[in-house]
Amino acid sequence: METQPTGRQTERPTGEGSLTRASSASAAGVGPREFFHNRFVYAVISQRARGLSIGVNLNPDRECNFDCVYCEVDRARPIRDRIVDPAVVAAELKEMLGLVENGGFGRLRGYEAVPPELLVLKEVALSGDGEPTLCPNFVEVVEAVIHVRAQAGFPFFKIVLITNGTGLDRPEVQAGLKLLTLRDEVWAKVDAGTQAFMDQINRSSVPLRQVLDNILALARARPVVIQSLFALVDGHPPPPNEIEEYALRLRELKEAGAQIPLVQVYSAHRPAVRKSCDHLPLRSLSQIARRVRDVSGLRAEVF
């Protein structure tokens, strides 16, 4: 089911058919993330990954410098771990990779109905319950994942850092990024084109300009996928003028030398903690993606 980048412009969620067939698994208990009693490593059937994604939670303390209106993380729950243990990450990751290799995922409760093509590993994601670049031992965690990948017995897997971009300028994060290959990816969040709209949606003390500058600095050196979530907030879609400004910021990044192979346009698929947030209809997402293409000339897909 994996597709390669082409010039085709997608007007429906990528992988929509197979992921819809997997919905029975979600109803059977496969939630947004399934940790299988692990402390840091989880699994999810991801639309944007187009299949099985094994994730590493770099923020068990739920530390984040964004407070997005659409966030599904319940920060009122008790915290088990304050910091990631790289040795535990390596052990849990090996176990999960072993399940993938021997076909064990298809026998797990809740995954029996998932189509086999969705149980093919697409990535190992550095993500979690906050902003992964804030992880105090970021480099050590990246080293642990890369060490597992280098060991015999597991096929090469792609590593994807999923970030809001605020910490890309941190020296320890830059050191960790240097360990990645060009087959690995960075997905950076841009949900707004103006500071006012970012204040409304992401609610962060980090300014939009810093996020864009961080993305530009990295994307001049290696490709960066832009991930953009748009939602209904209090029943209202993003205003057209904000979508226009957002598309203009992407064009400015491209014109400044940013390598952006893809813009992922999607909505809130998981229940948000705040009940004022809801899923934006597919038609609206498709209109946003078309505007991105028209204004920026970048490839945009709806997920």
PDB file of C-alpha atoms in Angstrom:
ATOM      1  CA  MET A   1       0.000   0.000   0.000  1.00  0.00           C
ATOM      2  CA  GLU A   2       2.996   2.292   0.381  1.00  0.00           C
ATOM      3  CA  THR A   3       3.073   4.932  -2.322  1.00  0.00           C
ATOM      4  CA  GLN A   4       6.031   6.845  -3.668  1.00  0.00           C
ATOM      5  CA  PRO A   5       6.054  10.638  -4.097  1.00  0.00           C
ATOM      6  CA  THR A   6       4.649  11.646  -7.450  1.00  0.00           C
ATOM      7  CA  GLY A   7       3.187  14.734  -9.006  1.00  0.00           C
ATOM      8  CA  ARG A   8      -0.335  13.415  -8.460  1.00  0.00           C
ATOM      9  CA  GLN A   9      -2.408  15.563  -6.156  1.00  0.00           C
ATOM     10  CA  THR A  10      -4.573  13.669  -3.702  1.00  0.00           C
ATOM     11  CA  GLU A  11      -8.126  14.866  -3.098  1.00  0.00           C
ATOM     12  CA  ARG A  12      -9.114  12.153  -0.615  1.00  0.00           C
ATOM     13  CA  PRO A  13      -7.356  10.777   2.440  1.00  0.00           C
ATOM     14  CA  THR A  14      -4.360   8.713   1.395  1.00  0.00           C
ATOM     15  CA  GLY A  15      -4.982   5.018   1.971  1.00  0.00           C
ATOM     16  CA  GLU A  16      -8.625   5.758   2.763  1.00  0.00           C
ATOM     17  CA  GLY A  17      -9.943   2.333   1.737  1.00  0.00           C
ATOM     18  CA  SER A  18      -7.539   0.184   3.735  1.00  0.00           C
ATOM     19  CA  LEU A  19      -7.666   2.412   6.773  1.00  0.00           C
ATOM     20  CA  THR A  20     -11.445   2.312   6.719  1.00  0.00           C
ATOM     21  CA  ARG A  21     -11.281  -1.482   6.685  1.00  0.00           C
ATOM     22  CA  ALA A  22      -9.070  -1.245   9.751  1.00  0.00           C
ATOM     23  CA  SER A  23     -11.688   0.736  11.656  1.00  0.00           C
ATOM     24  CA  SER A  24     -13.120  -2.455  13.124  1.00  0.00           C
ATOM     25  CA  ALA A  25      -9.794  -2.925  14.892  1.00  0.00           C
ATOM     26  CA  SER A  26     -10.173   0.460  16.541  1.00  0.00           C
ATOM     27  CA  ALA A  27     -13.638  -0.506  17.698  1.00  0.00           C
ATOM     28  CA  ALA A  28     -12.186  -3.706  19.125  1.00  0.00           C
ATOM     29  CA  GLY A  29      -9.777  -1.869  21.354  1.00  0.00           C
ATOM     30  CA  VAL A  30      -6.872  -0.596  19.244  1.00  0.00           C
ATOM     31  CA  GLY A  31      -6.850   2.989  20.474  1.00  0.00           C
ATOM     32  CA  PRO A  32      -4.771   5.859  19.161  1.00  0.00           C
ATOM     33  CA  ARG A  33      -1.712   4.265  20.739  1.00  0.00           C
ATOM     34  CA  GLU A  34      -1.273   0.776  22.147  1.00  0.00           C
ATOM     35  CA  PHE A  35       1.659   0.356  24.534  1.00  0.00           C
ATOM     36  CA  PHE A  36       1.147  -3.387  25.210  1.00  0.00           C
ATOM     37  CA  HIS A  37       2.289  -2.747  28.806  1.00  0.00           C
ATOM     38  CA  ASN A  38       5.488  -1.058  27.574  1.00  0.00           C
ATOM     39  CA  ARG A  39       6.794   2.069  29.246  1.00  0.00           C
ATOM     40  CA  PHE A  40       7.969   3.977  26.170  1.00  0.00           C
ATOM     41  CA  VAL A  41       7.368   2.081  22.924  1.00  0.00           C
ATOM     42  CA  TYR A  42       3.897   1.864  21.383  1.00  0.00           C
ATOM     43  CA  ALA A  43       2.194   0.961  18.105  1.00  0.00           C
ATOM     44  CA  VAL A  44      -0.466   2.676  16.028  1.00  0.00           C
ATOM     45  CA  ILE A  45      -2.063   2.234  12.607  1.00  0.00           C
ATOM     46  CA  SER A  46      -1.245   5.645  11.142  1.00  0.00           C
ATOM     47  CA  GLN A  47      -2.924   7.299   8.203  1.00  0.00           C
ATOM     48  CA  ARG A  48       0.039   9.557   7.529  1.00  0.00           C
ATOM     49  CA  ALA A  49       2.490   6.654   7.767  1.00  0.00           C
ATOM     50  CA  ARG A  50       0.140   4.614   5.568  1.00  0.00           C
ATOM     51  CA  GLY A  51       0.269   1.645   7.893  1.00  0.00           C
ATOM     52  CA  LEU A  52       1.964   0.403  11.040  1.00  0.00           C
ATOM     53  CA  SER A  53       4.016   2.922  12.972  1.00  0.00           C
ATOM     54  CA  ILE A  54       6.032   1.962  16.038  1.00  0.00           C
ATOM     55  CA  GLY A  55       6.430   4.999  18.233  1.00  0.00           C
ATOM     56  CA  VAL A  56       8.878   5.989  20.952  1.00  0.00           C
ATOM     57  CA  ASN A  57       7.377   8.273  23.575  1.00  0.00           C
ATOM     58  CA  LEU A  58      10.095  10.819  24.302  1.00  0.00           C
ATOM     59  CA  ASN A  59       7.788  12.717  26.660  1.00  0.00           C
ATOM     60  CA  PRO A  60       6.468  10.356  29.336  1.00  0.00           C
ATOM     61  CA  ASP A  61       6.350  13.475  31.530  1.00  0.00           C
ATOM     62  CA  ARG A  62       3.984  15.037  28.907  1.00  0.00           C
ATOM     63  CA  GLU A  63       6.237  18.088  28.648  1.00  0.00           C
ATOM     64  CA  CYS A  64       5.206  20.348  25.767  1.00  0.00           C
ATOM     65  CA  ASN A  65       5.580  24.019  24.904  1.00  0.00           C
ATOM     66  CA  PHE A  66       2.399  23.953  22.809  1.00  0.00           C
ATOM     67  CA  ASP A  67      -1.106  23.712  24.277  1.00  0.00           C
ATOM     68  CA  CYS A  68      -3.003  22.914  21.091  1.00  0.00           C
ATOM     69  CA  VAL A  69      -6.790  23.113  21.205  1.00  0.00           C
ATOM     70  CA  TYR A  70      -6.990  19.755  19.422  1.00  0.00           C
ATOM     71  CA  CYS A  71      -4.530  17.857  21.686  1.00  0.00           C
ATOM     72  CA  GLU A  72      -5.697  14.422  22.833  1.00  0.00           C
ATOM     73  CA  VAL A  73      -3.164  14.089  25.677  1.00  0.00           C
ATOM     74  CA  ASP A  74      -4.784  14.148  29.115  1.00  0.00           C
ATOM     75  CA  ARG A  75      -2.214  15.823  31.338  1.00  0.00           C
ATOM     76  CA  ALA A  76      -4.329  15.263  34.434  1.00  0.00           C
ATOM     77  CA  ARG A  77      -3.453  11.552  34.485  1.00  0.00           C
ATOM     78  CA  PRO A  78      -0.706  10.377  36.861  1.00  0.00           C
ATOM     79  CA  ILE A  79       2.807  10.279  35.387  1.00  0.00           C
ATOM     80  CA  ARG A  80       4.774   7.028  35.634  1.00  0.00           C
ATOM     81  CA  ASP A  81       8.135   8.072  34.187  1.00  0.00           C
ATOM     82  CA  ARG A  82       9.770  11.479  34.266  1.00  0.00           C
ATOM     83  CA  ILE A  83      12.561  10.644  31.836  1.00  0.00           C
ATOM     84  CA  VAL A  84      13.114   8.138  29.048  1.00  0.00           C
ATOM     85  CA  ASP A  85      15.402   5.189  29.792  1.00  0.00           C
ATOM     86  CA  PRO A  86      17.293   4.422  26.540  1.00  0.00           C
ATOM     87  CA  ALA A  87      18.046   0.842  27.625  1.00  0.00           C
ATOM     88  CA  VAL A  88      14.344   0.155  28.166  1.00  0.00           C
ATOM     89  CA  VAL A  89      13.537   1.792  24.829  1.00  0.00           C
ATOM     90  CA  ALA A  90      15.982  -0.544  23.078  1.00  0.00           C
ATOM     91  CA  ALA A  91      14.556  -3.651  24.752  1.00  0.00           C
ATOM     92  CA  GLU A  92      10.941  -2.691  24.067  1.00  0.00           C
ATOM     93  CA  LEU A  93      11.708  -1.729  20.481  1.00  0.00           C
ATOM     94  CA  LYS A  94      13.416  -5.068  19.814  1.00  0.00           C
ATOM     95  CA  GLU A  95      10.378  -6.896  21.150  1.00  0.00           C
ATOM     96  CA  MET A  96       7.994  -4.881  18.957  1.00  0.00           C
ATOM     97  CA  LEU A  97      10.161  -5.370  15.882  1.00  0.00           C
ATOM     98  CA  GLY A  98      10.191  -9.087  16.615  1.00  0.00           C
ATOM     99  CA  LEU A  99       6.389  -9.096  16.602  1.00  0.00           C
ATOM    100  CA  VAL A 100       6.416  -7.420  13.209  1.00  0.00           C
ATOM    101  CA  GLU A 101       8.925  -9.877  11.781  1.00  0.00           C
ATOM    102  CA  ASN A 102       7.142 -13.026  12.917  1.00  0.00           C
ATOM    103  CA  GLY A 103       3.654 -11.783  12.069  1.00  0.00           C
ATOM    104  CA  GLY A 104       2.665 -11.563  15.705  1.00  0.00           C
ATOM    105  CA  PHE A 105       0.810  -8.265  15.393  1.00  0.00           C
ATOM    106  CA  GLY A 106      -1.988  -9.949  13.486  1.00  0.00           C
ATOM    107  CA  ARG A 107      -2.593 -12.247  16.449  1.00  0.00           C
ATOM    108  CA  LEU A 108      -2.791  -9.491  19.051  1.00  0.00           C
ATOM    109  CA  ARG A 109      -6.154  -8.588  20.535  1.00  0.00           C
ATOM    110  CA  GLY A 110      -7.762  -5.870  18.459  1.00  0.00           C
ATOM    111  CA  TYR A 111      -5.444  -6.315  15.475  1.00  0.00           C
ATOM    112  CA  GLU A 112      -7.019  -9.509  14.112  1.00  0.00           C
ATOM    113  CA  ALA A 113      -9.201  -7.580  11.649  1.00  0.00           C
ATOM    114  CA  VAL A 114      -6.481  -5.217  10.417  1.00  0.00           C
ATOM    115  CA  PRO A 115      -5.626  -5.873   6.736  1.00  0.00           C
ATOM    116  CA  PRO A 116      -2.179  -7.493   6.385  1.00  0.00           C
ATOM    117  CA  GLU A 117      -0.835  -4.630   4.264  1.00  0.00           C
ATOM    118  CA  LEU A 118      -1.387  -2.278   7.210  1.00  0.00           C
ATOM    119  CA  LEU A 119       0.740  -4.464   9.492  1.00  0.00           C
ATOM    120  CA  VAL A 120       3.866  -3.887   7.422  1.00  0.00           C
ATOM    121  CA  LEU A 121       6.172  -1.580   9.384  1.00  0.00           C
ATOM    122  CA  LYS A 122       6.406   1.854   7.763  1.00  0.00           C
ATOM    123  CA  GLU A 123       8.447   3.752  10.355  1.00  0.00           C
ATOM    124  CA  VAL A 124       9.722   4.100  13.880  1.00  0.00           C
ATOM    125  CA  ALA A 125       8.487   7.490  15.061  1.00  0.00           C
ATOM    126  CA  LEU A 126      10.168   9.692  17.663  1.00  0.00           C
ATOM    127  CA  SER A 127       7.064  11.297  19.069  1.00  0.00           C
ATOM    128  CA  GLY A 128       4.943  10.924  22.165  1.00  0.00           C
ATOM    129  CA  ASP A 129       2.856  12.790  24.714  1.00  0.00           C
ATOM    130  CA  GLY A 130       4.593  16.149  24.269  1.00  0.00           C
ATOM    131  CA  GLU A 131       7.295  17.773  22.167  1.00  0.00           C
ATOM    132  CA  PRO A 132      10.099  15.221  21.562  1.00  0.00           C
ATOM    133  CA  THR A 133      12.821  17.820  21.032  1.00  0.00           C
ATOM    134  CA  LEU A 134      12.328  18.842  24.681  1.00  0.00           C
ATOM    135  CA  CYS A 135      13.437  15.383  25.825  1.00  0.00           C
ATOM    136  CA  PRO A 136      16.457  16.031  28.110  1.00  0.00           C
ATOM    137  CA  ASN A 137      18.347  12.960  26.823  1.00  0.00           C
ATOM    138  CA  PHE A 138      17.269  13.280  23.189  1.00  0.00           C
ATOM    139  CA  VAL A 139      20.638  12.218  21.765  1.00  0.00           C
ATOM    140  CA  GLU A 140      20.825   9.097  23.926  1.00  0.00           C
ATOM    141  CA  VAL A 141      17.347   7.976  22.845  1.00  0.00           C
ATOM    142  CA  VAL A 142      18.174   8.516  19.169  1.00  0.00           C
ATOM    143  CA  GLU A 143      21.411   6.567  19.645  1.00  0.00           C
ATOM    144  CA  ALA A 144      19.491   3.694  21.235  1.00  0.00           C
ATOM    145  CA  VAL A 145      17.042   3.481  18.318  1.00  0.00           C
ATOM    146  CA  ILE A 146      19.833   3.669  15.743  1.00  0.00           C
ATOM    147  CA  HIS A 147      21.801   0.995  17.593  1.00  0.00           C
ATOM    148  CA  VAL A 148      18.809  -1.362  17.432  1.00  0.00           C
ATOM    149  CA  ARG A 149      18.494  -0.650  13.706  1.00  0.00           C
ATOM    150  CA  ALA A 150      22.166  -1.454  13.171  1.00  0.00           C
ATOM    151  CA  GLN A 151      21.925  -4.834  14.849  1.00  0.00           C
ATOM    152  CA  ALA A 152      21.566  -7.972  12.764  1.00  0.00           C
ATOM    153  CA  GLY A 153      18.157  -9.592  12.682  1.00  0.00           C
ATOM    154  CA  PHE A 154      16.003  -6.608  11.795  1.00  0.00           C
ATOM    155  CA  PRO A 155      15.485  -5.101   8.337  1.00  0.00           C
ATOM    156  CA  PHE A 156      16.300  -1.422   7.909  1.00  0.00           C
ATOM    157  CA  PHE A 157      13.485   0.804   9.171  1.00  0.00           C
ATOM    158  CA  LYS A 158      12.920   4.500   8.609  1.00  0.00           C
ATOM    159  CA  ILE A 159      13.090   6.809  11.628  1.00  0.00           C
ATOM    160  CA  VAL A 160      10.711   9.789  11.639  1.00  0.00           C
ATOM    161  CA  LEU A 161      11.003  12.690  14.080  1.00  0.00           C
ATOM    162  CA  ILE A 162       7.565  14.281  14.577  1.00  0.00           C
ATOM    163  CA  THR A 163       8.046  17.764  16.025  1.00  0.00           C
ATOM    164  CA  ASN A 164       6.467  21.181  16.425  1.00  0.00           C
ATOM    165  CA  GLY A 165       9.767  22.655  15.282  1.00  0.00           C
ATOM    166  CA  THR A 166      10.449  24.732  18.365  1.00  0.00           C
ATOM    167  CA  GLY A 167      13.474  22.723  19.504  1.00  0.00           C
ATOM    168  CA  LEU A 168      15.188  22.128  16.184  1.00  0.00           C
ATOM    169  CA  ASP A 169      17.757  24.806  17.042  1.00  0.00           C
ATOM    170  CA  ARG A 170      18.775  23.155  20.322  1.00  0.00           C
ATOM    171  CA  PRO A 171      22.398  21.888  20.142  1.00  0.00           C
ATOM    172  CA  GLU A 172      21.506  18.460  21.538  1.00  0.00           C
ATOM    173  CA  VAL A 173      18.700  18.064  18.985  1.00  0.00           C
ATOM    174  CA  GLN A 174      20.985  19.083  16.145  1.00  0.00           C
ATOM    175  CA  ALA A 175      23.502  16.519  17.372  1.00  0.00           C
ATOM    176  CA  GLY A 176      20.814  13.853  17.335  1.00  0.00           C
ATOM    177  CA  LEU A 177      19.638  14.820  13.846  1.00  0.00           C
ATOM    178  CA  LYS A 178      23.174  14.391  12.528  1.00  0.00           C
ATOM    179  CA  LEU A 179      22.923  10.710  13.443  1.00  0.00           C
ATOM    180  CA  LEU A 180      19.987  10.185  11.050  1.00  0.00           C
ATOM    181  CA  THR A 181      20.407   9.074   7.457  1.00  0.00           C
ATOM    182  CA  LEU A 182      18.845  10.750   4.432  1.00  0.00           C
ATOM    183  CA  ARG A 183      16.356   7.874   4.358  1.00  0.00           C
ATOM    184  CA  ASP A 184      15.046   9.071   7.702  1.00  0.00           C
ATOM    185  CA  GLU A 185      12.571  11.955   7.881  1.00  0.00           C
ATOM    186  CA  VAL A 186      11.605  14.994   9.932  1.00  0.00           C
ATOM    187  CA  TRP A 187       7.940  16.036  10.061  1.00  0.00           C
ATOM    188  CA  ALA A 188       7.515  19.576  11.362  1.00  0.00           C
ATOM    189  CA  LYS A 189       4.252  21.186  12.421  1.00  0.00           C
ATOM    190  CA  VAL A 190       2.880  24.385  10.855  1.00  0.00           C
ATOM    191  CA  ASP A 191      -0.782  24.991  11.700  1.00  0.00           C
ATOM    192  CA  ALA A 192      -0.943  28.740  11.129  1.00  0.00           C
ATOM    193  CA  GLY A 193       0.335  31.559   8.975  1.00  0.00           C
ATOM    194  CA  THR A 194      -0.123  34.414  11.431  1.00  0.00           C
ATOM    195  CA  GLN A 195       0.892  34.851  15.038  1.00  0.00           C
ATOM    196  CA  ALA A 196      -2.706  35.597  16.018  1.00  0.00           C
ATOM    197  CA  PHE A 197      -3.984  32.302  14.629  1.00  0.00           C
ATOM    198  CA  MET A 198      -1.080  30.358  16.134  1.00  0.00           C
ATOM    199  CA  ASP A 199      -1.935  31.924  19.503  1.00  0.00           C
ATOM    200  CA  GLN A 200      -5.496  30.691  19.071  1.00  0.00           C
ATOM    201  CA  ILE A 201      -4.676  27.151  17.910  1.00  0.00           C
ATOM    202  CA  ASN A 202      -1.261  26.186  19.335  1.00  0.00           C
ATOM    203  CA  ARG A 203      -1.248  28.548  22.335  1.00  0.00           C
ATOM    204  CA  SER A 204       2.518  28.682  22.796  1.00  0.00           C
ATOM    205  CA  SER A 205       4.990  31.229  24.090  1.00  0.00           C
ATOM    206  CA  VAL A 206       7.285  30.326  21.171  1.00  0.00           C
ATOM    207  CA  PRO A 207       6.645  32.761  18.290  1.00  0.00           C
ATOM    208  CA  LEU A 208       5.664  31.598  14.834  1.00  0.00           C
ATOM    209  CA  ARG A 209       8.726  33.296  13.334  1.00  0.00           C
ATOM    210  CA  GLN A 210      11.057  31.140  15.454  1.00  0.00           C
ATOM    211  CA  VAL A 211       9.267  27.969  14.332  1.00  0.00           C
ATOM    212  CA  LEU A 212       9.518  28.977  10.671  1.00  0.00           C
ATOM    213  CA  ASP A 213      13.179  29.971  11.027  1.00  0.00           C
ATOM    214  CA  ASN A 214      13.994  26.617  12.667  1.00  0.00           C
ATOM    215  CA  ILE A 215      12.261  24.711   9.882  1.00  0.00           C
ATOM    216  CA  LEU A 216      14.009  26.765   7.211  1.00  0.00           C
ATOM    217  CA  ALA A 217      17.462  26.209   8.729  1.00  0.00           C
ATOM    218  CA  LEU A 218      16.958  22.438   8.802  1.00  0.00           C
ATOM    219  CA  ALA A 219      15.129  22.187   5.478  1.00  0.00           C
ATOM    220  CA  ARG A 220      17.998  23.892   3.680  1.00  0.00           C
ATOM    221  CA  ALA A 221      20.156  20.950   4.762  1.00  0.00           C
ATOM    222  CA  ARG A 222      17.686  18.059   4.480  1.00  0.00           C
ATOM    223  CA  PRO A 223      14.054  17.610   3.357  1.00  0.00           C
ATOM    224  CA  VAL A 224      11.374  18.401   5.931  1.00  0.00           C
ATOM    225  CA  VAL A 225       7.761  17.244   5.615  1.00  0.00           C
ATOM    226  CA  ILE A 226       5.255  19.834   6.828  1.00  0.00           C
ATOM    227  CA  GLN A 227       2.381  18.498   8.940  1.00  0.00           C
ATOM    228  CA  SER A 228      -0.637  20.772   9.320  1.00  0.00           C
ATOM    229  CA  LEU A 229      -3.721  19.996  11.375  1.00  0.00           C
ATOM    230  CA  PHE A 230      -6.905  21.992  10.849  1.00  0.00           C
ATOM    231  CA  ALA A 231      -9.994  21.499  12.993  1.00  0.00           C
ATOM    232  CA  LEU A 232     -13.416  22.856  13.739  1.00  0.00           C
ATOM    233  CA  VAL A 233     -13.106  25.023  16.847  1.00  0.00           C
ATOM    234  CA  ASP A 234     -16.397  25.920  18.507  1.00  0.00           C
ATOM    235  CA  GLY A 235     -18.036  24.798  15.281  1.00  0.00           C
ATOM    236  CA  HIS A 236     -15.988  27.186  13.106  1.00  0.00           C
ATOM    237  CA  PRO A 237     -13.493  26.192  10.396  1.00  0.00           C
ATOM    238  CA  PRO A 238     -10.232  28.135   9.900  1.00  0.00           C
ATOM    239  CA  PRO A 239     -11.002  31.537   8.319  1.00  0.00           C
ATOM    240  CA  PRO A 240     -10.131  31.792   4.595  1.00  0.00           C
ATOM    241  CA  ASN A 241      -7.706  34.655   5.199  1.00  0.00           C
ATOM    242  CA  GLU A 242      -5.782  32.489   7.698  1.00  0.00           C
ATOM    243  CA  ILE A 243      -5.516  29.671   5.159  1.00  0.00           C
ATOM    244  CA  GLU A 244      -4.180  32.191   2.647  1.00  0.00           C
ATOM    245  CA  GLU A 245      -1.554  33.431   5.108  1.00  0.00           C
ATOM    246  CA  TYR A 246      -0.605  29.854   5.960  1.00  0.00           C
ATOM    247  CA  ALA A 247      -0.075  29.031   2.274  1.00  0.00           C
ATOM    248  CA  LEU A 248       2.006  32.181   1.860  1.00  0.00           C
ATOM    249  CA  ARG A 249       4.299  31.156   4.733  1.00  0.00           C
ATOM    250  CA  LEU A 250       4.892  27.821   2.995  1.00  0.00           C
ATOM    251  CA  ARG A 251       5.699  29.615  -0.243  1.00  0.00           C
ATOM    252  CA  GLU A 252       8.157  31.841   1.607  1.00  0.00           C
ATOM    253  CA  LEU A 253       9.875  28.780   3.064  1.00  0.00           C
ATOM    254  CA  LYS A 254      10.164  27.223  -0.376  1.00  0.00           C
ATOM    255  CA  GLU A 255      11.462  30.424  -1.977  1.00  0.00           C
ATOM    256  CA  ALA A 256      14.044  30.772   0.821  1.00  0.00           C
ATOM    257  CA  GLY A 257      15.496  27.369  -0.021  1.00  0.00           C
ATOM    258  CA  ALA A 258      13.518  24.952   2.157  1.00  0.00           C
ATOM    259  CA  GLN A 259      13.261  21.414   0.770  1.00  0.00           C
ATOM    260  CA  ILE A 260       9.627  20.453   1.401  1.00  0.00           C
ATOM    261  CA  PRO A 261       8.685  17.239  -0.418  1.00  0.00           C
ATOM    262  CA  LEU A 262       5.183  17.066   1.052  1.00  0.00           C
ATOM    263  CA  VAL A 263       2.616  19.040   3.014  1.00  0.00           C
ATOM    264  CA  GLN A 264       0.344  16.771   5.066  1.00  0.00           C
ATOM    265  CA  VAL A 265      -3.105  18.324   5.496  1.00  0.00           C
ATOM    266  CA  TYR A 266      -5.254  16.506   8.036  1.00  0.00           C
ATOM    267  CA  SER A 267      -7.665  17.009  10.919  1.00  0.00           C
ATOM    268  CA  ALA A 268      -8.249  15.853  14.478  1.00  0.00           C
ATOM    269  CA  HIS A 269      -8.730  12.083  14.203  1.00  0.00           C
ATOM    270  CA  ARG A 270      -8.441  11.413  17.933  1.00  0.00           C
ATOM    271  CA  PRO A 271     -10.882  12.772  20.539  1.00  0.00           C
ATOM    272  CA  ALA A 272      -9.529  16.045  21.895  1.00  0.00           C
ATOM    273  CA  VAL A 273      -9.414  16.736  25.616  1.00  0.00           C
ATOM    274  CA  ARG A 274     -11.257  19.992  24.917  1.00  0.00           C
ATOM    275  CA  LYS A 275     -14.749  19.295  23.667  1.00  0.00           C
ATOM    276  CA  SER A 276     -14.766  22.534  21.640  1.00  0.00           C
ATOM    277  CA  CYS A 277     -12.611  20.875  18.969  1.00  0.00           C
ATOM    278  CA  ASP A 278     -13.935  18.585  16.234  1.00  0.00           C
ATOM    279  CA  HIS A 279     -12.938  17.001  12.920  1.00  0.00           C
ATOM    280  CA  LEU A 280     -12.850  19.290   9.880  1.00  0.00           C
ATOM    281  CA  PRO A 281     -14.805  17.830   6.921  1.00  0.00           C
ATOM    282  CA  LEU A 282     -12.903  16.288   4.030  1.00  0.00           C
ATOM    283  CA  ARG A 283     -14.186  18.905   1.595  1.00  0.00           C
ATOM    284  CA  SER A 284     -12.618  21.685   3.672  1.00  0.00           C
ATOM    285  CA  LEU A 285      -9.325  19.813   3.987  1.00  0.00           C
ATOM    286  CA  SER A 286      -9.252  19.280   0.209  1.00  0.00           C
ATOM    287  CA  GLN A 287      -9.824  22.994  -0.358  1.00  0.00           C
ATOM    288  CA  ILE A 288      -6.923  23.822   1.958  1.00  0.00           C
ATOM    289  CA  ALA A 289      -4.652  21.371   0.131  1.00  0.00           C
ATOM    290  CA  ARG A 290      -5.583  22.869  -3.236  1.00  0.00           C
ATOM    291  CA  ARG A 291      -4.839  26.350  -1.943  1.00  0.00           C
ATOM    292  CA  VAL A 292      -1.413  25.168  -0.725  1.00  0.00           C
ATOM    293  CA  ARG A 293      -0.641  23.845  -4.211  1.00  0.00           C
ATOM    294  CA  ASP A 294      -1.911  26.947  -5.969  1.00  0.00           C
ATOM    295  CA  VAL A 295      -0.100  29.437  -3.738  1.00  0.00           C
ATOM    296  CA  SER A 296       3.119  27.607  -2.877  1.00  0.00           C
ATOM    297  CA  GLY A 297       3.540  25.105  -5.703  1.00  0.00           C
ATOM    298  CA  LEU A 298       4.251  22.422  -3.104  1.00  0.00           C
ATOM    299  CA  ARG A 299       2.868  18.908  -3.175  1.00  0.00           C
ATOM    300  CA  ALA A 300       0.013  18.591  -0.671  1.00  0.00           C
ATOM    301  CA  GLU A 301      -2.012  15.541   0.310  1.00  0.00           C
ATOM    302  CA  VAL A 302      -5.049  15.105   2.517  1.00  0.00           C
ATOM    303  CA  PHE A 303      -4.882  12.435   5.210  1.00  0.00           C
TER     304      PHE A 303
END
